[in-house]
């Protein structure tokens, strides 16, 4: 039998637990944690002898207090220390939520990202929020968004349905980057009845002119079922791992496939995709069970 005093103790402990859990999810995990998540694989068709380390950053969502310019610079310093051969950025540099004290101008977050270094360069694609937060780009049906221009201004190439051949130790490989799959919003204001993507998977892969392996950058993972086996590895972000992840599953995932492509390394029919949990937050500044992460992939 529980006494009144015992009941109050249990109630007080429960409330304290909820408050502590909320504080962890709302402040500590999104603001104070940074994981280095490592994968090692040799995809089918990978060139023997080619050892390549890829460092990937996704979904910064720059804003204060959650992802300030100084925090971005610190993340970049950590990324540089991981000794990657090539660094890739998987989109969503602009914020996608209202619970902020200040939005960062594109010049602020791009200057912080300009501190990234890698022997084979730093390469970027756009994400859906980089399009959605740019009203001029929406009104002009695909005009280059301000995030694209901001990165180009600091010397970081942005891939919009483009493939480039790179080389390490005499071995070639291709880096292919798609434009966003959810770029243009529907609505009377824009004169569109449905969401339009600007990605061109077939046209991008058609630029590959030899049999060297391909690394594909695609912000949203939803196109993965259409990616051919010719592609050695697809790298995506967008989902944030659901931002809340318990026992290997996420209650809410911004993907029509749900948990199928929510997070991590997925292999289907010999094809490989790695979905980053990202660094920032969207909709609400909450993370639980999926802390901000830099992804490191060792290939070969």
mmCIF file of C-alpha atoms in Angstrom:
data_model
loop_
_atom_site.group_PDB
_atom_site.id
_atom_site.type_symbol
_atom_site.label_atom_id
_atom_site.label_comp_id
_atom_site.label_asym_id
_atom_site.label_seq_id
_atom_site.Cartn_x
_atom_site.Cartn_y
_atom_site.Cartn_z
ATOM 1 C CA UNK A 1 0.000 0.000 0.000
ATOM 2 C CA UNK A 2 1.385 3.403 -1.027
ATOM 3 C CA UNK A 3 1.099 6.162 1.556
ATOM 4 C CA UNK A 4 0.381 9.782 0.651
ATOM 5 C CA UNK A 5 4.000 10.652 1.332
ATOM 6 C CA UNK A 6 5.163 7.739 -0.807
ATOM 7 C CA UNK A 7 2.826 8.771 -3.603
ATOM 8 C CA UNK A 8 4.171 12.340 -3.523
ATOM 9 C CA UNK A 9 7.727 11.036 -3.655
ATOM 10 C CA UNK A 10 6.902 8.919 -6.707
ATOM 11 C CA UNK A 11 5.080 11.831 -8.341
ATOM 12 C CA UNK A 12 7.945 14.209 -7.538
ATOM 13 C CA UNK A 13 10.460 11.767 -8.961
ATOM 14 C CA UNK A 14 8.398 11.300 -12.108
ATOM 15 C CA UNK A 15 8.069 15.036 -12.669
ATOM 16 C CA UNK A 16 11.788 15.521 -12.047
ATOM 17 C CA UNK A 17 12.521 12.737 -14.519
ATOM 18 C CA UNK A 18 10.322 14.297 -17.185
ATOM 19 C CA UNK A 19 11.933 17.705 -16.632
ATOM 20 C CA UNK A 20 15.423 16.200 -16.823
ATOM 21 C CA UNK A 21 14.533 14.239 -19.945
ATOM 22 C CA UNK A 22 13.061 17.329 -21.562
ATOM 23 C CA UNK A 23 16.138 19.363 -20.681
ATOM 24 C CA UNK A 24 18.376 16.706 -22.194
ATOM 25 C CA UNK A 25 16.366 16.514 -25.427
ATOM 26 C CA UNK A 26 15.806 20.272 -25.705
ATOM 27 C CA UNK A 27 19.225 21.576 -24.689
ATOM 28 C CA UNK A 28 21.993 19.085 -23.980
ATOM 29 C CA UNK A 29 21.794 16.668 -26.914
ATOM 30 C CA UNK A 30 21.167 19.243 -29.697
ATOM 31 C CA UNK A 31 23.581 21.833 -28.273
ATOM 32 C CA UNK A 32 26.369 20.061 -26.410
ATOM 33 C CA UNK A 33 26.923 16.687 -28.078
ATOM 34 C CA UNK A 34 28.841 15.924 -31.260
ATOM 35 C CA UNK A 35 29.428 12.340 -32.354
ATOM 36 C CA UNK A 36 31.878 11.039 -34.923
ATOM 37 C CA UNK A 37 30.050 8.190 -36.658
ATOM 38 C CA UNK A 38 32.326 5.893 -38.647
ATOM 39 C CA UNK A 39 31.589 3.415 -41.416
ATOM 40 C CA UNK A 40 34.003 1.181 -43.320
ATOM 41 C CA UNK A 41 32.973 -0.658 -46.468
ATOM 42 C CA UNK A 42 34.127 -1.931 -49.829
ATOM 43 C CA UNK A 43 31.158 -1.517 -52.181
ATOM 44 C CA UNK A 44 30.700 -3.833 -55.155
ATOM 45 C CA UNK A 45 32.767 -2.603 -58.080
ATOM 46 C CA UNK A 46 35.079 -0.490 -55.940
ATOM 47 C CA UNK A 47 38.539 -0.132 -57.464
ATOM 48 C CA UNK A 48 41.061 -2.415 -55.714
ATOM 49 C CA UNK A 49 43.805 -0.335 -54.138
ATOM 50 C CA UNK A 50 41.727 2.852 -53.838
ATOM 51 C CA UNK A 51 41.624 3.840 -50.167
ATOM 52 C CA UNK A 52 39.408 6.865 -49.685
ATOM 53 C CA UNK A 53 38.177 8.623 -46.561
ATOM 54 C CA UNK A 54 35.071 10.773 -46.966
ATOM 55 C CA UNK A 55 33.997 13.226 -44.250
ATOM 56 C CA UNK A 56 30.345 14.260 -44.523
ATOM 57 C CA UNK A 57 28.421 17.090 -42.852
ATOM 58 C CA UNK A 58 24.658 17.452 -43.212
ATOM 59 C CA UNK A 59 21.765 19.657 -42.096
ATOM 60 C CA UNK A 60 23.435 22.491 -40.224
ATOM 61 C CA UNK A 61 20.278 24.670 -40.109
ATOM 62 C CA UNK A 62 22.250 27.742 -39.067
ATOM 63 C CA UNK A 63 20.598 29.911 -36.420
ATOM 64 C CA UNK A 64 21.131 31.136 -32.892
ATOM 65 C CA UNK A 65 21.327 29.803 -30.266
ATOM 66 C CA UNK A 66 21.225 26.291 -31.724
ATOM 67 C CA UNK A 67 23.786 26.506 -34.545
ATOM 68 C CA UNK A 68 25.791 29.714 -34.300
ATOM 69 C CA UNK A 69 28.660 30.704 -36.571
ATOM 70 C CA UNK A 70 31.140 29.894 -33.803
ATOM 71 C CA UNK A 71 29.637 26.441 -33.344
ATOM 72 C CA UNK A 72 29.812 25.802 -37.097
ATOM 73 C CA UNK A 73 33.472 26.838 -37.067
ATOM 74 C CA UNK A 74 34.141 24.437 -34.188
ATOM 75 C CA UNK A 75 32.422 21.607 -36.077
ATOM 76 C CA UNK A 76 34.569 22.405 -39.104
ATOM 77 C CA UNK A 77 37.727 22.260 -36.995
ATOM 78 C CA UNK A 78 36.696 18.821 -35.730
ATOM 79 C CA UNK A 79 35.966 17.705 -39.286
ATOM 80 C CA UNK A 80 39.367 18.914 -40.479
ATOM 81 C CA UNK A 81 41.076 16.885 -37.753
ATOM 82 C CA UNK A 82 39.528 13.664 -39.090
ATOM 83 C CA UNK A 83 42.032 13.552 -41.977
ATOM 84 C CA UNK A 84 39.493 13.051 -44.738
ATOM 85 C CA UNK A 85 40.620 12.877 -48.351
ATOM 86 C CA UNK A 86 37.470 14.669 -49.426
ATOM 87 C CA UNK A 87 34.809 16.562 -47.477
ATOM 88 C CA UNK A 88 31.208 16.730 -48.624
ATOM 89 C CA UNK A 89 28.280 18.799 -47.386
ATOM 90 C CA UNK A 90 24.825 17.375 -47.919
ATOM 91 C CA UNK A 91 22.570 20.434 -47.825
ATOM 92 C CA UNK A 92 20.223 22.403 -45.542
ATOM 93 C CA UNK A 93 22.485 25.196 -44.372
ATOM 94 C CA UNK A 94 19.595 27.574 -43.646
ATOM 95 C CA UNK A 95 17.306 27.241 -40.640
ATOM 96 C CA UNK A 96 13.945 25.562 -40.905
ATOM 97 C CA UNK A 97 12.252 26.522 -37.631
ATOM 98 C CA UNK A 98 10.839 29.535 -35.795
ATOM 99 C CA UNK A 99 12.209 28.819 -32.302
ATOM 100 C CA UNK A 100 15.347 30.900 -32.761
ATOM 101 C CA UNK A 101 16.803 34.083 -31.332
ATOM 102 C CA UNK A 102 18.417 35.065 -34.642
ATOM 103 C CA UNK A 103 18.738 33.705 -38.152
ATOM 104 C CA UNK A 104 22.270 33.675 -39.540
ATOM 105 C CA UNK A 105 22.873 35.488 -42.812
ATOM 106 C CA UNK A 106 24.219 33.214 -45.536
ATOM 107 C CA UNK A 107 27.524 35.113 -45.462
ATOM 108 C CA UNK A 108 27.995 34.129 -41.801
ATOM 109 C CA UNK A 109 27.517 30.391 -42.130
ATOM 110 C CA UNK A 110 29.346 30.212 -45.470
ATOM 111 C CA UNK A 111 32.385 32.002 -44.027
ATOM 112 C CA UNK A 112 32.451 29.491 -41.171
ATOM 113 C CA UNK A 113 32.220 26.605 -43.635
ATOM 114 C CA UNK A 114 35.045 28.125 -45.671
ATOM 115 C CA UNK A 115 37.418 26.926 -42.925
ATOM 116 C CA UNK A 116 36.886 23.303 -44.037
ATOM 117 C CA UNK A 117 39.944 21.714 -45.621
ATOM 118 C CA UNK A 118 40.582 18.448 -47.475
ATOM 119 C CA UNK A 119 43.264 17.376 -49.986
ATOM 120 C CA UNK A 120 40.672 16.605 -52.664
ATOM 121 C CA UNK A 121 38.512 19.571 -51.796
ATOM 122 C CA UNK A 122 35.237 20.484 -50.130
ATOM 123 C CA UNK A 123 32.091 19.851 -52.181
ATOM 124 C CA UNK A 124 28.449 20.725 -51.523
ATOM 125 C CA UNK A 125 24.879 20.187 -52.627
ATOM 126 C CA UNK A 126 21.713 22.087 -51.718
ATOM 127 C CA UNK A 127 18.866 20.851 -49.509
ATOM 128 C CA UNK A 128 15.153 21.536 -49.481
ATOM 129 C CA UNK A 129 15.341 24.321 -46.881
ATOM 130 C CA UNK A 130 17.991 26.119 -48.927
ATOM 131 C CA UNK A 131 15.279 26.413 -51.592
ATOM 132 C CA UNK A 132 12.240 26.857 -49.361
ATOM 133 C CA UNK A 133 13.695 29.806 -47.445
ATOM 134 C CA UNK A 134 14.595 31.661 -50.665
ATOM 135 C CA UNK A 135 11.438 33.383 -51.927
ATOM 136 C CA UNK A 136 13.178 34.734 -55.051
ATOM 137 C CA UNK A 137 14.214 31.216 -56.048
ATOM 138 C CA UNK A 138 10.649 30.007 -55.495
ATOM 139 C CA UNK A 139 9.139 32.807 -57.590
ATOM 140 C CA UNK A 140 11.597 32.289 -60.427
ATOM 141 C CA UNK A 141 11.057 28.528 -60.790
ATOM 142 C CA UNK A 142 14.530 27.392 -59.934
ATOM 143 C CA UNK A 143 16.718 30.481 -59.940
ATOM 144 C CA UNK A 144 19.980 29.744 -58.164
ATOM 145 C CA UNK A 145 19.257 30.061 -54.403
ATOM 146 C CA UNK A 146 21.218 32.401 -52.167
ATOM 147 C CA UNK A 147 22.842 29.449 -50.366
ATOM 148 C CA UNK A 148 24.376 28.299 -53.636
ATOM 149 C CA UNK A 149 25.813 31.759 -54.272
ATOM 150 C CA UNK A 150 27.077 32.095 -50.687
ATOM 151 C CA UNK A 151 29.083 28.868 -50.905
ATOM 152 C CA UNK A 152 30.412 29.706 -54.364
ATOM 153 C CA UNK A 153 31.545 33.107 -53.052
ATOM 154 C CA UNK A 154 33.819 31.411 -50.492
ATOM 155 C CA UNK A 155 35.214 28.958 -53.039
ATOM 156 C CA UNK A 156 33.116 25.879 -52.263
ATOM 157 C CA UNK A 157 31.738 24.259 -55.445
ATOM 158 C CA UNK A 158 28.038 23.399 -55.372
ATOM 159 C CA UNK A 159 26.856 20.462 -57.452
ATOM 160 C CA UNK A 160 23.529 20.940 -59.197
ATOM 161 C CA UNK A 161 23.134 17.753 -61.251
ATOM 162 C CA UNK A 162 26.854 17.631 -61.956
ATOM 163 C CA UNK A 163 29.525 14.941 -61.853
ATOM 164 C CA UNK A 164 33.258 15.572 -61.483
ATOM 165 C CA UNK A 165 36.130 13.107 -61.708
ATOM 166 C CA UNK A 166 38.669 13.207 -58.879
ATOM 167 C CA UNK A 167 41.813 11.178 -58.332
ATOM 168 C CA UNK A 168 43.786 9.807 -55.399
ATOM 169 C CA UNK A 169 47.097 7.948 -55.712
ATOM 170 C CA UNK A 170 46.498 7.447 -59.411
ATOM 171 C CA UNK A 171 43.034 5.949 -58.913
ATOM 172 C CA UNK A 172 40.028 7.845 -60.226
ATOM 173 C CA UNK A 173 36.536 8.162 -58.799
ATOM 174 C CA UNK A 174 33.498 10.311 -59.556
ATOM 175 C CA UNK A 175 31.682 12.677 -57.231
ATOM 176 C CA UNK A 176 28.146 13.319 -58.453
ATOM 177 C CA UNK A 177 25.768 15.768 -56.792
ATOM 178 C CA UNK A 178 22.030 16.110 -57.376
ATOM 179 C CA UNK A 179 19.899 19.206 -57.091
ATOM 180 C CA UNK A 180 17.184 18.977 -54.460
ATOM 181 C CA UNK A 181 14.234 16.604 -54.910
ATOM 182 C CA UNK A 182 11.767 18.901 -53.065
ATOM 183 C CA UNK A 183 13.076 22.263 -54.255
ATOM 184 C CA UNK A 184 9.950 24.093 -55.427
ATOM 185 C CA UNK A 185 6.948 24.441 -53.148
ATOM 186 C CA UNK A 186 3.343 24.154 -54.297
ATOM 187 C CA UNK A 187 0.909 27.024 -53.881
ATOM 188 C CA UNK A 188 -1.097 29.693 -55.674
ATOM 189 C CA UNK A 189 1.616 32.235 -54.906
ATOM 190 C CA UNK A 190 4.052 30.258 -57.018
ATOM 191 C CA UNK A 191 1.563 29.035 -59.594
ATOM 192 C CA UNK A 192 2.316 25.394 -58.822
ATOM 193 C CA UNK A 193 -0.138 22.673 -57.906
ATOM 194 C CA UNK A 194 2.419 20.259 -56.471
ATOM 195 C CA UNK A 195 5.980 20.012 -55.185
ATOM 196 C CA UNK A 196 8.622 19.995 -57.890
ATOM 197 C CA UNK A 197 12.094 18.528 -57.661
ATOM 198 C CA UNK A 198 15.014 19.794 -59.698
ATOM 199 C CA UNK A 199 17.087 16.624 -59.479
ATOM 200 C CA UNK A 200 18.213 14.834 -62.628
ATOM 201 C CA UNK A 201 19.687 11.463 -61.724
ATOM 202 C CA UNK A 202 19.947 10.138 -65.275
ATOM 203 C CA UNK A 203 21.446 13.333 -66.667
ATOM 204 C CA UNK A 204 23.977 13.541 -63.866
ATOM 205 C CA UNK A 205 25.160 9.946 -64.245
ATOM 206 C CA UNK A 206 25.351 10.415 -68.020
ATOM 207 C CA UNK A 207 28.291 12.768 -67.381
ATOM 208 C CA UNK A 208 30.370 9.839 -66.067
ATOM 209 C CA UNK A 209 32.711 8.875 -68.893
ATOM 210 C CA UNK A 210 34.629 5.855 -67.548
ATOM 211 C CA UNK A 211 34.207 2.898 -65.195
ATOM 212 C CA UNK A 212 35.673 4.551 -62.076
ATOM 213 C CA UNK A 213 33.440 4.236 -58.983
ATOM 214 C CA UNK A 214 30.783 6.858 -58.270
ATOM 215 C CA UNK A 215 29.874 8.533 -54.982
ATOM 216 C CA UNK A 216 26.451 10.167 -55.252
ATOM 217 C CA UNK A 217 25.369 13.102 -53.068
ATOM 218 C CA UNK A 218 21.586 13.416 -52.710
ATOM 219 C CA UNK A 219 20.056 15.464 -49.899
ATOM 220 C CA UNK A 220 16.923 13.329 -49.519
ATOM 221 C CA UNK A 221 17.393 9.546 -49.432
ATOM 222 C CA UNK A 222 14.040 8.826 -51.084
ATOM 223 C CA UNK A 223 15.493 8.452 -54.571
ATOM 224 C CA UNK A 224 17.644 5.497 -53.487
ATOM 225 C CA UNK A 225 15.379 2.822 -55.019
ATOM 226 C CA UNK A 226 16.093 4.429 -58.414
ATOM 227 C CA UNK A 227 19.869 4.582 -57.973
ATOM 228 C CA UNK A 228 21.547 2.025 -60.262
ATOM 229 C CA UNK A 229 24.136 -0.487 -59.095
ATOM 230 C CA UNK A 230 26.708 1.504 -61.079
ATOM 231 C CA UNK A 231 26.793 3.918 -58.120
ATOM 232 C CA UNK A 232 29.130 2.659 -55.405
ATOM 233 C CA UNK A 233 27.757 4.748 -52.532
ATOM 234 C CA UNK A 234 24.944 7.246 -52.012
ATOM 235 C CA UNK A 235 25.292 9.811 -49.205
ATOM 236 C CA UNK A 236 22.197 11.595 -47.893
ATOM 237 C CA UNK A 237 20.935 13.698 -45.002
ATOM 238 C CA UNK A 238 17.541 15.376 -44.581
ATOM 239 C CA UNK A 239 15.934 12.991 -42.079
ATOM 240 C CA UNK A 240 17.989 13.990 -39.006
ATOM 241 C CA UNK A 241 17.411 10.375 -37.985
ATOM 242 C CA UNK A 242 13.906 11.533 -37.080
ATOM 243 C CA UNK A 243 15.489 13.762 -34.362
ATOM 244 C CA UNK A 244 13.977 11.324 -31.854
ATOM 245 C CA UNK A 245 15.139 7.716 -32.130
ATOM 246 C CA UNK A 246 14.362 4.888 -29.724
ATOM 247 C CA UNK A 247 15.413 1.233 -30.015
ATOM 248 C CA UNK A 248 16.588 1.737 -33.590
ATOM 249 C CA UNK A 249 13.381 3.370 -34.847
ATOM 250 C CA UNK A 250 12.128 6.924 -35.262
ATOM 251 C CA UNK A 251 8.483 7.833 -34.552
ATOM 252 C CA UNK A 252 8.430 10.501 -37.276
ATOM 253 C CA UNK A 253 10.626 10.503 -40.385
ATOM 254 C CA UNK A 254 10.375 13.080 -43.224
ATOM 255 C CA UNK A 255 10.418 10.376 -45.883
ATOM 256 C CA UNK A 256 7.682 8.570 -47.755
ATOM 257 C CA UNK A 257 9.510 5.350 -46.873
ATOM 258 C CA UNK A 258 9.354 5.947 -43.124
ATOM 259 C CA UNK A 259 12.098 4.158 -41.190
ATOM 260 C CA UNK A 260 13.434 2.379 -44.269
ATOM 261 C CA UNK A 261 15.831 5.289 -44.917
ATOM 262 C CA UNK A 262 15.667 7.087 -41.587
ATOM 263 C CA UNK A 263 19.283 6.713 -40.538
ATOM 264 C CA UNK A 264 22.562 4.881 -40.976
ATOM 265 C CA UNK A 265 23.971 2.386 -43.466
ATOM 266 C CA UNK A 266 21.385 0.603 -45.601
ATOM 267 C CA UNK A 267 22.194 -2.091 -48.159
ATOM 268 C CA UNK A 268 19.614 -3.084 -50.760
ATOM 269 C CA UNK A 269 20.329 -5.424 -53.664
ATOM 270 C CA UNK A 270 24.052 -4.810 -53.287
ATOM 271 C CA UNK A 271 23.614 -1.026 -53.351
ATOM 272 C CA UNK A 272 24.813 1.121 -50.434
ATOM 273 C CA UNK A 273 23.408 4.300 -48.912
ATOM 274 C CA UNK A 274 24.480 6.081 -45.738
ATOM 275 C CA UNK A 275 22.004 8.545 -44.236
ATOM 276 C CA UNK A 276 23.537 11.046 -41.835
ATOM 277 C CA UNK A 277 21.703 12.060 -38.687
ATOM 278 C CA UNK A 278 22.854 15.601 -39.404
ATOM 279 C CA UNK A 279 23.997 18.384 -37.128
ATOM 280 C CA UNK A 280 21.159 20.839 -36.592
ATOM 281 C CA UNK A 281 17.431 20.724 -35.961
ATOM 282 C CA UNK A 282 14.331 21.380 -38.033
ATOM 283 C CA UNK A 283 10.788 22.273 -36.904
ATOM 284 C CA UNK A 284 11.794 22.114 -33.212
ATOM 285 C CA UNK A 285 15.191 22.195 -31.432
ATOM 286 C CA UNK A 286 14.866 18.693 -30.035
ATOM 287 C CA UNK A 287 17.079 15.643 -30.368
ATOM 288 C CA UNK A 288 16.883 12.442 -28.392
ATOM 289 C CA UNK A 289 18.773 9.268 -29.209
ATOM 290 C CA UNK A 290 20.275 10.733 -32.374
ATOM 291 C CA UNK A 291 22.886 13.343 -31.383
ATOM 292 C CA UNK A 292 24.491 15.676 -33.926
ATOM 293 C CA UNK A 293 27.117 13.846 -35.921
ATOM 294 C CA UNK A 294 29.927 14.102 -38.414
ATOM 295 C CA UNK A 295 30.033 11.039 -40.663
ATOM 296 C CA UNK A 296 33.330 9.416 -41.660
ATOM 297 C CA UNK A 297 33.298 6.770 -44.391
ATOM 298 C CA UNK A 298 36.404 4.717 -45.158
ATOM 299 C CA UNK A 299 36.136 3.114 -48.584
ATOM 300 C CA UNK A 300 38.382 0.412 -49.962
#
